[in-house]
């Protein structure tokens, strides 16, 4: 694309998108009665943005509030929250396969530095193209220049494998086009005297065989001897590259809605076209126009009518099983009893502070049987579908009849506290429902639980255990709707 | 085989043997892997070096002769010494990796190719391969009490083929298998709760997708059958006599081995008994003094019990870790008599399922630091297990995006494989059957 074409394209995009919100691109406008309730909005949005449930007191006051702009305000405060940064850091960590050991072998110091680097950029909301530039043009020590861990997270560090991964991550392509791998042929690695420190550097003495590199069918870039060949590639990738922006815009849509406009979000092919091209173009334009601002695009999507419509609305939110980390953290938040996470690399083992949420582990080498059971991202590959959200009988078996979970509910200090404060069944049911499902119990539910309590004479505390067991086992709990 | 005799090239000869073995009839129905997580010291167990000097044998000067004349094992394993005619020792295992995760990956996938693809563990592969033919009530691949999660053992096959972790403590009064046996919740209580849940699910203000609703109903029904059915009896150790429980040893490893036998009796194709604590950089001999007698008893009990019940011929038993430990003792601080990781030469005990017993395969030098003959790489052992389980080691697996990939990418490759263990396959016996 020459400069004139770029200007023309940007102009067309600017004119066509002016004044429209995302909703005008939705083919079938969602009927008003599909608009979700405040309670549904609250839970859905907390889980989408932060991967956590709201505090019950917060849920109660949000539901009571009559402020007409409370949804927009909640979106803004959640996007600015630490919870959002933690969730996005985890999503990036999954894509970049951050792991101490096999197969990424970043080692704990590298993992920590890399996570901190990501977290800083996410908290500052660094423009996406700048963050990718910094990532791909990094060199230096894995401890001191954390972005270089990008080039270390490969069991086999060949230019072709690295280039394939860049194609997948930033251009959404599972197959590699062009000869761009040459741009990464100068990467080299050396150890230092510090344990597990590694320097990633550019060896400019690598001989040049072909100075003109075909990136795709219409683009060639020129490499000069003695310079870093990644620079012309990264310039091409991140400067006015619509595909680059569209892939991320679509990924953000996928993170929020549960289904990409191009789906899967890392499988862009000619024979896998977007389900709604004008919507994709509008999102891409919004993303570019706002300086590759990730959180601004999230805000735009979250405020749309289509996001705030019932799950299953055409083109809208897709109901899905909670991510493994979200299930585990929700159980920890509800019961007040967290799992102890241990890093076995290196010896002696490192114990994470008790109460560390699973979404903040930052290292797929650190795990637990329950996280594995619910299909936590392995970080072996960079595909979004590595999060296995498929429901299995074994997962329900765990929720139904695990002694571990039963003990957590029975011993829960949170439930002990509630039973002390709320002495009658009605109040207790309301508090527990706010805790686990972030809403008030319905009249029908009150009746069902009342009948159950009358049939099963037991202490209030045991009744609390049964309510929590039932709610944790409900479809409503295990899915984001 | 005939082709093999006429071709000098070792690689081709190996290939000829591999192809002749792939027609081998299935002799084994189940595999029990006793996994000594952390890496056991081969020189203190299955490959003693009593003549190597104190810098090598450390505090374990003695080796004892087994009931197979001329075969010696570590003196801390007297019970195993009495039944050496029931197992074979591989003293030439090698992969050369000294880091836990990578060694563990190599040892339980057989993959030394270093490619970008993460392979499934051989337990997951057997789970995958047997999913249609296995019809038992228990999951086909079970770990006592939890699998090693240092890498994602489902590999590219995905989560569904990972092991079912029992959790719980079989050495305690009641073995509480996660999800199956829950002493806190009586059957009536669970039934009451399930009835309550049904009502709650059907009146939820959030309308669930009908497909999800159906899935929940199906899984709940399946799980209730599972919880209330015979599955719990298989894990119930109170059905075993006290003498039997004592025979295995009243500790985690011993009772896990007893459960493993019960699982194999119930037809489970793959049981992983994982025992930790073998990573003895420090206090090595003190810890071995405690751990080796437990291992000796548990493994002896398992092998004799399987044999007495007529299950040994159809059950492959493997015992070893992700690597061995340095033959030379690290006397200096901070180790003060420890042993470090050693992937160059280590041992595995193998038995049953059609493997010839009473043999020694491979040999290390006087100090145990070099292999002198018959290197055995992980894929050679795993490929042999596949063969005995009726799975073609030269077969393929479906990858979600890469088409089909070889089941064992390292098999037949130089420095990653040295041929299947045809020396241990009793072809005579299998043709008789």
mmCIF file of N, CA and C in Angstrom, chain A residues 40 99 101-103 105 155-156 161 319 344-345 347 349 365 367 369 372 375-376 378 380 383 388 390-394 396-398 400-404 406-407 410-411 439 442 444-445 448-449 452 456 458 465-466 469-470 473-476 478-479 481, chain B residues 99-102 105 113-116 118 139 146 149-152 155 159-160 162-165 176 178-182 184-185 189-190 192-194 196-197 199-201 203-208 212-213 215-216 219-220 222-224 226-227 279 281 341 401:
data_model
loop_
_atom_site.group_PDB
_atom_site.id
_atom_site.type_symbol
_atom_site.label_atom_id
_atom_site.label_comp_id
_atom_site.label_asym_id
_atom_site.label_seq_id
_atom_site.Cartn_x
_atom_site.Cartn_y
_atom_site.Cartn_z
ATOM 1 N N UNK A 40 -27.781 -9.226 35.947
ATOM 2 C CA UNK A 40 -27.050 -9.967 34.917
ATOM 3 C C UNK A 40 -25.862 -9.151 34.409
ATOM 4 N N UNK A 99 5.801 -19.280 31.366
ATOM 5 C CA UNK A 99 5.956 -20.483 32.180
ATOM 6 C C UNK A 99 7.390 -20.579 32.660
ATOM 7 N N UNK A 101 8.922 -23.397 33.478
ATOM 8 C CA UNK A 101 9.585 -24.579 32.926
ATOM 9 C C UNK A 101 8.829 -25.064 31.704
ATOM 10 N N UNK A 102 9.007 -26.281 31.414
ATOM 11 C CA UNK A 102 8.606 -26.882 30.166
ATOM 12 C C UNK A 102 7.231 -26.440 29.639
ATOM 13 N N UNK A 103 7.056 -26.079 28.358
ATOM 14 C CA UNK A 103 8.128 -25.998 27.359
ATOM 15 C C UNK A 103 8.781 -24.621 27.218
ATOM 16 N N UNK A 105 10.292 -22.617 29.510
ATOM 17 C CA UNK A 105 11.548 -22.572 30.266
ATOM 18 C C UNK A 105 12.065 -21.156 30.527
ATOM 19 N N UNK A 155 10.814 -23.609 22.926
ATOM 20 C CA UNK A 155 11.704 -24.745 23.195
ATOM 21 C C UNK A 155 12.767 -24.882 22.113
ATOM 22 N N UNK A 156 12.400 -24.511 20.887
ATOM 23 C CA UNK A 156 13.371 -24.527 19.800
ATOM 24 C C UNK A 156 13.373 -23.119 19.199
ATOM 25 N N UNK A 161 10.297 -20.657 13.565
ATOM 26 C CA UNK A 161 9.324 -20.880 14.644
ATOM 27 C C UNK A 161 8.928 -19.550 15.279
ATOM 28 N N UNK A 319 -22.986 -17.287 25.966
ATOM 29 C CA UNK A 319 -22.901 -17.894 27.288
ATOM 30 C C UNK A 319 -21.770 -18.913 27.301
ATOM 31 N N UNK A 344 7.481 -25.314 42.158
ATOM 32 C CA UNK A 344 8.486 -26.356 42.400
ATOM 33 C C UNK A 344 9.786 -26.066 41.654
ATOM 34 N N UNK A 345 9.805 -24.923 40.984
ATOM 35 C CA UNK A 345 11.009 -24.543 40.242
ATOM 36 C C UNK A 345 11.505 -23.228 40.809
ATOM 37 N N UNK A 347 14.353 -25.674 43.323
ATOM 38 C CA UNK A 347 14.356 -26.111 44.708
ATOM 39 C C UNK A 347 15.189 -25.122 45.507
ATOM 40 N N UNK A 349 11.294 -25.224 47.149
ATOM 41 C CA UNK A 349 10.049 -24.738 46.591
ATOM 42 C C UNK A 349 9.686 -23.355 47.142
ATOM 43 N N UNK A 365 3.522 -23.107 35.164
ATOM 44 C CA UNK A 365 4.184 -24.228 35.818
ATOM 45 C C UNK A 365 3.617 -24.425 37.223
ATOM 46 N N UNK A 367 0.438 -24.868 39.408
ATOM 47 C CA UNK A 367 -0.932 -25.263 39.125
ATOM 48 C C UNK A 367 -1.533 -26.009 40.305
ATOM 49 N N UNK A 369 -4.616 -29.425 41.063
ATOM 50 C CA UNK A 369 -5.489 -30.394 40.392
ATOM 51 C C UNK A 369 -6.814 -29.776 39.933
ATOM 52 N N UNK A 372 -6.339 -27.734 36.815
ATOM 53 C CA UNK A 372 -6.167 -28.653 35.681
ATOM 54 C C UNK A 372 -7.506 -29.249 35.270
ATOM 55 N N UNK A 375 -9.537 -27.133 33.098
ATOM 56 C CA UNK A 375 -8.989 -26.831 31.776
ATOM 57 C C UNK A 375 -8.254 -25.513 31.678
ATOM 58 N N UNK A 376 -7.459 -25.239 32.688
ATOM 59 C CA UNK A 376 -6.643 -24.040 32.659
ATOM 60 C C UNK A 376 -5.731 -24.022 31.423
ATOM 61 N N UNK A 378 -2.755 -24.214 29.173
ATOM 62 C CA UNK A 378 -1.501 -24.923 29.414
ATOM 63 C C UNK A 378 -0.290 -24.035 29.153
ATOM 64 N N UNK A 380 1.202 -24.021 26.481
ATOM 65 C CA UNK A 380 2.090 -24.759 25.580
ATOM 66 C C UNK A 380 2.055 -24.110 24.202
ATOM 67 N N UNK A 383 -2.619 -20.396 21.147
ATOM 68 C CA UNK A 383 -4.014 -20.300 20.707
ATOM 69 C C UNK A 383 -4.927 -19.884 21.865
ATOM 70 N N UNK A 388 -9.532 -24.469 28.006
ATOM 71 C CA UNK A 388 -10.553 -25.457 27.693
ATOM 72 C C UNK A 388 -11.772 -25.187 28.568
ATOM 73 N N UNK A 390 -14.752 -26.413 27.957
ATOM 74 C CA UNK A 390 -15.719 -27.480 27.764
ATOM 75 C C UNK A 390 -16.134 -28.053 29.124
ATOM 76 N N UNK A 391 -17.440 -28.245 29.291
ATOM 77 C CA UNK A 391 -17.940 -28.838 30.529
ATOM 78 C C UNK A 391 -17.737 -30.347 30.474
ATOM 79 N N UNK A 392 -17.195 -30.920 31.564
ATOM 80 C CA UNK A 392 -17.064 -32.379 31.602
ATOM 81 C C UNK A 392 -17.797 -32.934 32.818
ATOM 82 N N UNK A 393 -18.102 -34.224 32.756
ATOM 83 C CA UNK A 393 -18.778 -34.883 33.873
ATOM 84 C C UNK A 393 -17.901 -34.832 35.122
ATOM 85 N N UNK A 394 -16.595 -34.922 34.922
ATOM 86 C CA UNK A 394 -15.683 -34.914 36.072
ATOM 87 C C UNK A 394 -15.700 -33.597 36.820
ATOM 88 N N UNK A 396 -18.297 -31.613 37.092
ATOM 89 C CA UNK A 396 -19.516 -31.606 37.900
ATOM 90 C C UNK A 396 -19.396 -32.574 39.080
ATOM 91 N N UNK A 397 -18.679 -33.671 38.856
ATOM 92 C CA UNK A 397 -18.453 -34.624 39.952
ATOM 93 C C UNK A 397 -17.711 -33.930 41.096
ATOM 94 N N UNK A 398 -16.724 -33.142 40.731
ATOM 95 C CA UNK A 398 -15.981 -32.389 41.745
ATOM 96 C C UNK A 398 -16.908 -31.448 42.519
ATOM 97 N N UNK A 400 -20.144 -31.594 42.816
ATOM 98 C CA UNK A 400 -21.213 -32.314 43.502
ATOM 99 C C UNK A 400 -20.754 -32.979 44.787
ATOM 100 N N UNK A 401 -19.579 -33.598 44.731
ATOM 101 C CA UNK A 401 -19.287 -34.571 45.781
ATOM 102 C C UNK A 401 -17.828 -34.616 46.221
ATOM 103 N N UNK A 402 -17.117 -33.515 46.050
ATOM 104 C CA UNK A 402 -15.725 -33.547 46.479
ATOM 105 C C UNK A 402 -15.627 -33.230 47.970
ATOM 106 N N UNK A 403 -14.845 -34.011 48.712
ATOM 107 C CA UNK A 403 -14.672 -33.710 50.149
ATOM 108 C C UNK A 403 -13.937 -32.394 50.319
ATOM 109 N N UNK A 404 -13.018 -32.129 49.407
ATOM 110 C CA UNK A 404 -12.249 -30.892 49.504
ATOM 111 C C UNK A 404 -13.171 -29.669 49.470
ATOM 112 N N UNK A 406 -16.472 -29.694 49.899
ATOM 113 C CA UNK A 406 -17.417 -29.779 51.025
ATOM 114 C C UNK A 406 -16.787 -29.202 52.298
ATOM 115 N N UNK A 407 -15.522 -29.543 52.513
ATOM 116 C CA UNK A 407 -14.838 -29.016 53.700
ATOM 117 C C UNK A 407 -14.688 -27.509 53.650
ATOM 118 N N UNK A 410 -18.073 -26.115 54.544
ATOM 119 C CA UNK A 410 -18.403 -26.332 55.960
ATOM 120 C C UNK A 410 -17.566 -25.473 56.886
ATOM 121 N N UNK A 411 -16.299 -25.282 56.516
ATOM 122 C CA UNK A 411 -15.404 -24.558 57.417
ATOM 123 C C UNK A 411 -15.328 -23.072 57.079
ATOM 124 N N UNK A 439 -26.883 -11.436 43.094
ATOM 125 C CA UNK A 439 -28.243 -10.934 42.894
ATOM 126 C C UNK A 439 -29.094 -11.302 44.106
ATOM 127 N N UNK A 442 -35.036 -14.836 44.045
ATOM 128 C CA UNK A 442 -36.385 -14.567 43.542
ATOM 129 C C UNK A 442 -37.406 -15.122 44.546
ATOM 130 N N UNK A 444 -39.719 -17.228 43.975
ATOM 131 C CA UNK A 444 -39.809 -18.674 43.759
ATOM 132 C C UNK A 444 -38.680 -19.402 44.500
ATOM 133 N N UNK A 445 -37.480 -18.841 44.394
ATOM 134 C CA UNK A 445 -36.340 -19.461 45.077
ATOM 135 C C UNK A 445 -36.535 -19.449 46.594
ATOM 136 N N UNK A 448 -38.774 -22.261 47.416
ATOM 137 C CA UNK A 448 -38.129 -23.583 47.299
ATOM 138 C C UNK A 448 -37.202 -23.853 48.491
ATOM 139 N N UNK A 449 -36.379 -22.874 48.822
ATOM 140 C CA UNK A 449 -35.449 -23.062 49.942
ATOM 141 C C UNK A 449 -36.197 -23.198 51.262
ATOM 142 N N UNK A 452 -37.500 -26.614 51.496
ATOM 143 C CA UNK A 452 -36.362 -27.509 51.759
ATOM 144 C C UNK A 452 -35.993 -27.449 53.246
ATOM 145 N N UNK A 456 -36.030 -30.483 55.889
ATOM 146 C CA UNK A 456 -34.746 -30.928 56.417
ATOM 147 C C UNK A 456 -34.380 -30.086 57.632
ATOM 148 N N UNK A 458 -32.401 -28.711 60.332
ATOM 149 C CA UNK A 458 -30.970 -28.695 60.641
ATOM 150 C C UNK A 458 -30.588 -27.303 61.117
ATOM 151 N N UNK A 465 -24.680 -24.181 54.370
ATOM 152 C CA UNK A 465 -23.843 -25.090 53.569
ATOM 153 C C UNK A 465 -24.634 -25.633 52.376
ATOM 154 N N UNK A 466 -25.873 -26.039 52.629
ATOM 155 C CA UNK A 466 -26.687 -26.583 51.540
ATOM 156 C C UNK A 466 -27.008 -25.535 50.475
ATOM 157 N N UNK A 469 -23.796 -24.988 48.489
ATOM 158 C CA UNK A 469 -23.568 -26.170 47.624
ATOM 159 C C UNK A 469 -24.480 -26.085 46.400
ATOM 160 N N UNK A 470 -25.761 -25.802 46.624
ATOM 161 C CA UNK A 470 -26.728 -25.764 45.530
ATOM 162 C C UNK A 470 -26.372 -24.660 44.528
ATOM 163 N N UNK A 473 -23.351 -25.403 42.456
ATOM 164 C CA UNK A 473 -23.635 -26.459 41.485
ATOM 165 C C UNK A 473 -24.624 -26.048 40.400
ATOM 166 N N UNK A 474 -25.136 -24.819 40.501
ATOM 167 C CA UNK A 474 -26.147 -24.403 39.515
ATOM 168 C C UNK A 474 -25.499 -24.028 38.186
ATOM 169 N N UNK A 475 -26.283 -24.145 37.139
ATOM 170 C CA UNK A 475 -25.808 -23.740 35.811
ATOM 171 C C UNK A 475 -25.489 -22.251 35.838
ATOM 172 N N UNK A 476 -26.316 -21.518 36.542
ATOM 173 C CA UNK A 476 -26.112 -20.065 36.601
ATOM 174 C C UNK A 476 -24.721 -19.725 37.119
ATOM 175 N N UNK A 478 -21.883 -21.681 37.165
ATOM 176 C CA UNK A 478 -20.740 -22.199 36.416
ATOM 177 C C UNK A 478 -20.568 -21.525 35.045
ATOM 178 N N UNK A 479 -21.590 -20.787 34.641
ATOM 179 C CA UNK A 479 -21.521 -20.117 33.341
ATOM 180 C C UNK A 479 -21.569 -18.612 33.509
ATOM 181 N N UNK A 481 -23.372 -15.629 31.814
ATOM 182 C CA UNK A 481 -24.526 -15.530 30.925
ATOM 183 C C UNK A 481 -24.647 -14.126 30.350
ATOM 184 N N UNK B 99 17.135 -31.635 34.062
ATOM 185 C CA UNK B 99 16.157 -30.711 34.644
ATOM 186 C C UNK B 99 14.841 -31.475 34.812
ATOM 187 N N UNK B 100 14.205 -31.302 35.975
ATOM 188 C CA UNK B 100 13.009 -32.095 36.293
ATOM 189 C C UNK B 100 11.954 -32.088 35.188
ATOM 190 N N UNK B 101 11.535 -30.871 34.784
ATOM 191 C CA UNK B 101 10.389 -30.785 33.875
ATOM 192 C C UNK B 101 10.695 -31.427 32.529
ATOM 193 N N UNK B 102 11.851 -31.074 31.979
ATOM 194 C CA UNK B 102 12.173 -31.595 30.652
ATOM 195 C C UNK B 102 12.406 -33.099 30.700
ATOM 196 N N UNK B 105 9.042 -34.733 31.111
ATOM 197 C CA UNK B 105 8.371 -34.712 29.808
ATOM 198 C C UNK B 105 8.915 -35.828 28.913
ATOM 199 N N UNK B 113 12.501 -35.139 20.602
ATOM 200 C CA UNK B 113 12.755 -34.492 19.313
ATOM 201 C C UNK B 113 13.001 -32.991 19.449
ATOM 202 N N UNK B 114 12.575 -32.402 20.563
ATOM 203 C CA UNK B 114 12.797 -30.969 20.747
ATOM 204 C C UNK B 114 11.943 -30.104 19.846
ATOM 205 N N UNK B 115 10.913 -30.688 19.270
ATOM 206 C CA UNK B 115 10.049 -29.921 18.385
ATOM 207 C C UNK B 115 9.122 -29.005 19.154
ATOM 208 N N UNK B 116 8.373 -28.154 18.441
ATOM 209 C CA UNK B 116 7.503 -27.188 19.111
ATOM 210 C C UNK B 116 6.211 -27.805 19.650
ATOM 211 N N UNK B 118 3.843 -30.116 21.941
ATOM 212 C CA UNK B 118 3.860 -30.767 23.245
ATOM 213 C C UNK B 118 3.046 -32.062 23.168
ATOM 214 N N UNK B 139 -12.807 -44.214 35.385
ATOM 215 C CA UNK B 139 -12.042 -43.566 34.316
ATOM 216 C C UNK B 139 -10.892 -44.470 33.864
ATOM 217 N N UNK B 146 -2.278 -38.085 42.907
ATOM 218 C CA UNK B 146 -2.401 -37.002 41.922
ATOM 219 C C UNK B 146 -1.296 -37.132 40.899
ATOM 220 N N UNK B 149 1.892 -32.397 37.745
ATOM 221 C CA UNK B 149 1.355 -31.354 36.864
ATOM 222 C C UNK B 149 2.444 -30.406 36.395
ATOM 223 N N UNK B 150 3.672 -30.904 36.349
ATOM 224 C CA UNK B 150 4.757 -30.011 35.931
ATOM 225 C C UNK B 150 4.702 -29.682 34.443
ATOM 226 N N UNK B 151 4.019 -30.476 33.692
ATOM 227 C CA UNK B 151 3.706 -30.055 32.332
ATOM 228 C C UNK B 151 2.311 -30.563 32.040
ATOM 229 N N UNK B 152 1.716 -30.043 30.986
ATOM 230 C CA UNK B 152 0.343 -30.364 30.667
ATOM 231 C C UNK B 152 0.309 -31.732 29.995
ATOM 232 N N UNK B 155 -1.135 -32.828 26.607
ATOM 233 C CA UNK B 155 -0.478 -32.435 25.365
ATOM 234 C C UNK B 155 -1.486 -31.967 24.341
ATOM 235 N N UNK B 159 -7.388 -31.821 27.362
ATOM 236 C CA UNK B 159 -7.658 -32.140 28.763
ATOM 237 C C UNK B 159 -8.373 -33.444 28.997
ATOM 238 N N UNK B 160 -9.165 -33.869 28.006
ATOM 239 C CA UNK B 160 -10.045 -35.002 28.257
ATOM 240 C C UNK B 160 -9.298 -36.300 28.494
ATOM 241 N N UNK B 162 -6.341 -36.497 30.188
ATOM 242 C CA UNK B 162 -5.509 -36.457 31.388
ATOM 243 C C UNK B 162 -6.029 -37.452 32.420
ATOM 244 N N UNK B 163 -5.203 -37.691 33.438
ATOM 245 C CA UNK B 163 -5.608 -38.690 34.423
ATOM 246 C C UNK B 163 -6.654 -38.135 35.378
ATOM 247 N N UNK B 164 -7.425 -39.060 35.931
ATOM 248 C CA UNK B 164 -8.345 -38.748 37.014
ATOM 249 C C UNK B 164 -7.540 -38.833 38.299
ATOM 250 N N UNK B 165 -7.417 -37.720 39.004
ATOM 251 C CA UNK B 165 -6.670 -37.710 40.263
ATOM 252 C C UNK B 165 -7.596 -38.088 41.408
ATOM 253 N N UNK B 176 -10.803 -41.299 50.779
ATOM 254 C CA UNK B 176 -11.787 -40.377 50.207
ATOM 255 C C UNK B 176 -11.373 -39.985 48.804
ATOM 256 N N UNK B 178 -11.744 -38.129 45.605
ATOM 257 C CA UNK B 178 -12.404 -36.863 45.259
ATOM 258 C C UNK B 178 -13.589 -37.098 44.333
ATOM 259 N N UNK B 179 -14.762 -36.665 44.797
ATOM 260 C CA UNK B 179 -15.946 -36.749 43.947
ATOM 261 C C UNK B 179 -16.671 -38.074 44.044
ATOM 262 N N UNK B 180 -15.984 -39.148 44.477
ATOM 263 C CA UNK B 180 -16.645 -40.447 44.520
ATOM 264 C C UNK B 180 -17.009 -40.822 45.948
ATOM 265 N N UNK B 181 -16.034 -40.667 46.851
ATOM 266 C CA UNK B 181 -16.295 -41.046 48.234
ATOM 267 C C UNK B 181 -16.143 -39.807 49.116
ATOM 268 N N UNK B 182 -17.243 -39.419 49.736
ATOM 269 C CA UNK B 182 -17.264 -38.217 50.549
ATOM 270 C C UNK B 182 -17.958 -38.566 51.854
ATOM 271 N N UNK B 184 -18.369 -36.878 54.414
ATOM 272 C CA UNK B 184 -19.133 -35.775 55.003
ATOM 273 C C UNK B 184 -20.595 -35.811 54.572
ATOM 274 N N UNK B 185 -20.815 -36.303 53.370
ATOM 275 C CA UNK B 185 -22.162 -36.205 52.813
ATOM 276 C C UNK B 185 -22.740 -37.605 52.635
ATOM 277 N N UNK B 189 -28.371 -37.306 51.940
ATOM 278 C CA UNK B 189 -28.113 -35.857 51.890
ATOM 279 C C UNK B 189 -27.855 -35.425 50.448
ATOM 280 N N UNK B 190 -27.019 -36.196 49.776
ATOM 281 C CA UNK B 190 -26.710 -35.851 48.389
ATOM 282 C C UNK B 190 -27.977 -35.893 47.537
ATOM 283 N N UNK B 192 -31.030 -35.417 48.533
ATOM 284 C CA UNK B 192 -31.840 -34.244 48.880
ATOM 285 C C UNK B 192 -31.325 -32.990 48.174
ATOM 286 N N UNK B 193 -30.013 -32.840 48.218
ATOM 287 C CA UNK B 193 -29.413 -31.664 47.581
ATOM 288 C C UNK B 193 -29.661 -31.677 46.066
ATOM 289 N N UNK B 194 -29.506 -32.865 45.476
ATOM 290 C CA UNK B 194 -29.708 -32.958 44.019
ATOM 291 C C UNK B 194 -31.141 -32.577 43.642
ATOM 292 N N UNK B 196 -33.050 -30.565 45.311
ATOM 293 C CA UNK B 196 -33.106 -29.115 45.477
ATOM 294 C C UNK B 196 -32.478 -28.406 44.266
ATOM 295 N N UNK B 197 -31.328 -28.910 43.860
ATOM 296 C CA UNK B 197 -30.627 -28.311 42.719
ATOM 297 C C UNK B 197 -31.483 -28.347 41.452
ATOM 298 N N UNK B 199 -34.685 -28.252 41.190
ATOM 299 C CA UNK B 199 -35.703 -27.201 41.288
ATOM 300 C C UNK B 199 -35.090 -25.829 41.036
ATOM 301 N N UNK B 200 -33.931 -25.600 41.654
ATOM 302 C CA UNK B 200 -33.280 -24.291 41.521
ATOM 303 C C UNK B 200 -32.852 -24.041 40.073
ATOM 304 N N UNK B 201 -32.264 -25.055 39.455
ATOM 305 C CA UNK B 201 -31.844 -24.886 38.054
ATOM 306 C C UNK B 201 -33.027 -24.555 37.151
ATOM 307 N N UNK B 203 -35.765 -23.003 37.840
ATOM 308 C CA UNK B 203 -36.462 -21.717 38.029
ATOM 309 C C UNK B 203 -35.506 -20.534 38.041
ATOM 310 N N UNK B 204 -34.240 -20.772 37.628
ATOM 311 C CA UNK B 204 -33.271 -19.674 37.649
ATOM 312 C C UNK B 204 -33.743 -18.515 36.773
ATOM 313 N N UNK B 205 -33.596 -17.274 37.255
ATOM 314 C CA UNK B 205 -33.971 -16.125 36.430
ATOM 315 C C UNK B 205 -33.082 -15.998 35.183
ATOM 316 N N UNK B 206 -31.931 -16.627 35.223
ATOM 317 C CA UNK B 206 -31.074 -16.628 34.034
ATOM 318 C C UNK B 206 -31.387 -17.882 33.233
ATOM 319 N N UNK B 207 -31.926 -17.691 32.055
ATOM 320 C CA UNK B 207 -32.339 -18.841 31.254
ATOM 321 C C UNK B 207 -31.127 -19.488 30.605
ATOM 322 N N UNK B 208 -30.882 -20.726 30.985
ATOM 323 C CA UNK B 208 -29.734 -21.425 30.411
ATOM 324 C C UNK B 208 -30.110 -21.999 29.053
ATOM 325 N N UNK B 212 -27.041 -26.774 27.189
ATOM 326 C CA UNK B 212 -26.274 -26.824 28.442
ATOM 327 C C UNK B 212 -27.089 -27.540 29.512
ATOM 328 N N UNK B 213 -28.373 -27.216 29.544
ATOM 329 C CA UNK B 213 -29.289 -27.853 30.495
ATOM 330 C C UNK B 213 -29.260 -29.374 30.336
ATOM 331 N N UNK B 215 -26.893 -31.181 28.969
ATOM 332 C CA UNK B 215 -25.569 -31.683 29.340
ATOM 333 C C UNK B 215 -25.484 -31.852 30.862
ATOM 334 N N UNK B 216 -25.944 -30.834 31.582
ATOM 335 C CA UNK B 216 -25.957 -30.904 33.051
ATOM 336 C C UNK B 216 -26.755 -32.128 33.519
ATOM 337 N N UNK B 219 -24.851 -35.377 32.755
ATOM 338 C CA UNK B 219 -23.681 -35.565 33.615
ATOM 339 C C UNK B 219 -24.095 -35.826 35.060
ATOM 340 N N UNK B 220 -25.142 -35.136 35.499
ATOM 341 C CA UNK B 220 -25.598 -35.372 36.874
ATOM 342 C C UNK B 220 -26.060 -36.812 37.044
ATOM 343 N N UNK B 222 -25.189 -39.408 35.216
ATOM 344 C CA UNK B 222 -24.006 -40.257 35.106
ATOM 345 C C UNK B 222 -23.215 -40.244 36.429
ATOM 346 N N UNK B 223 -23.032 -39.065 36.984
ATOM 347 C CA UNK B 223 -22.256 -38.942 38.224
ATOM 348 C C UNK B 223 -22.966 -39.600 39.401
ATOM 349 N N UNK B 224 -24.288 -39.455 39.454
ATOM 350 C CA UNK B 224 -25.021 -40.078 40.560
ATOM 351 C C UNK B 224 -24.888 -41.602 40.499
ATOM 352 N N UNK B 226 -22.432 -43.130 39.252
ATOM 353 C CA UNK B 226 -21.030 -43.348 39.577
ATOM 354 C C UNK B 226 -20.820 -43.330 41.098
ATOM 355 N N UNK B 227 -21.418 -42.312 41.735
ATOM 356 C CA UNK B 227 -21.220 -42.152 43.181
ATOM 357 C C UNK B 227 -21.928 -43.270 43.953
ATOM 358 N N UNK B 279 13.722 -36.499 45.341
ATOM 359 C CA UNK B 279 14.701 -35.507 44.883
ATOM 360 C C UNK B 279 15.649 -35.149 46.023
ATOM 361 N N UNK B 281 18.653 -34.075 47.190
ATOM 362 C CA UNK B 281 19.932 -33.372 47.066
ATOM 363 C C UNK B 281 20.691 -33.402 48.381
ATOM 364 N N UNK B 341 20.843 -34.576 40.192
ATOM 365 C CA UNK B 341 20.097 -35.153 39.061
ATOM 366 C C UNK B 341 21.048 -35.843 38.083
ATOM 367 N N UNK B 401 -4.400 -29.032 14.809
ATOM 368 C CA UNK B 401 -4.168 -28.151 13.660
ATOM 369 C C UNK B 401 -3.084 -28.645 12.718
#
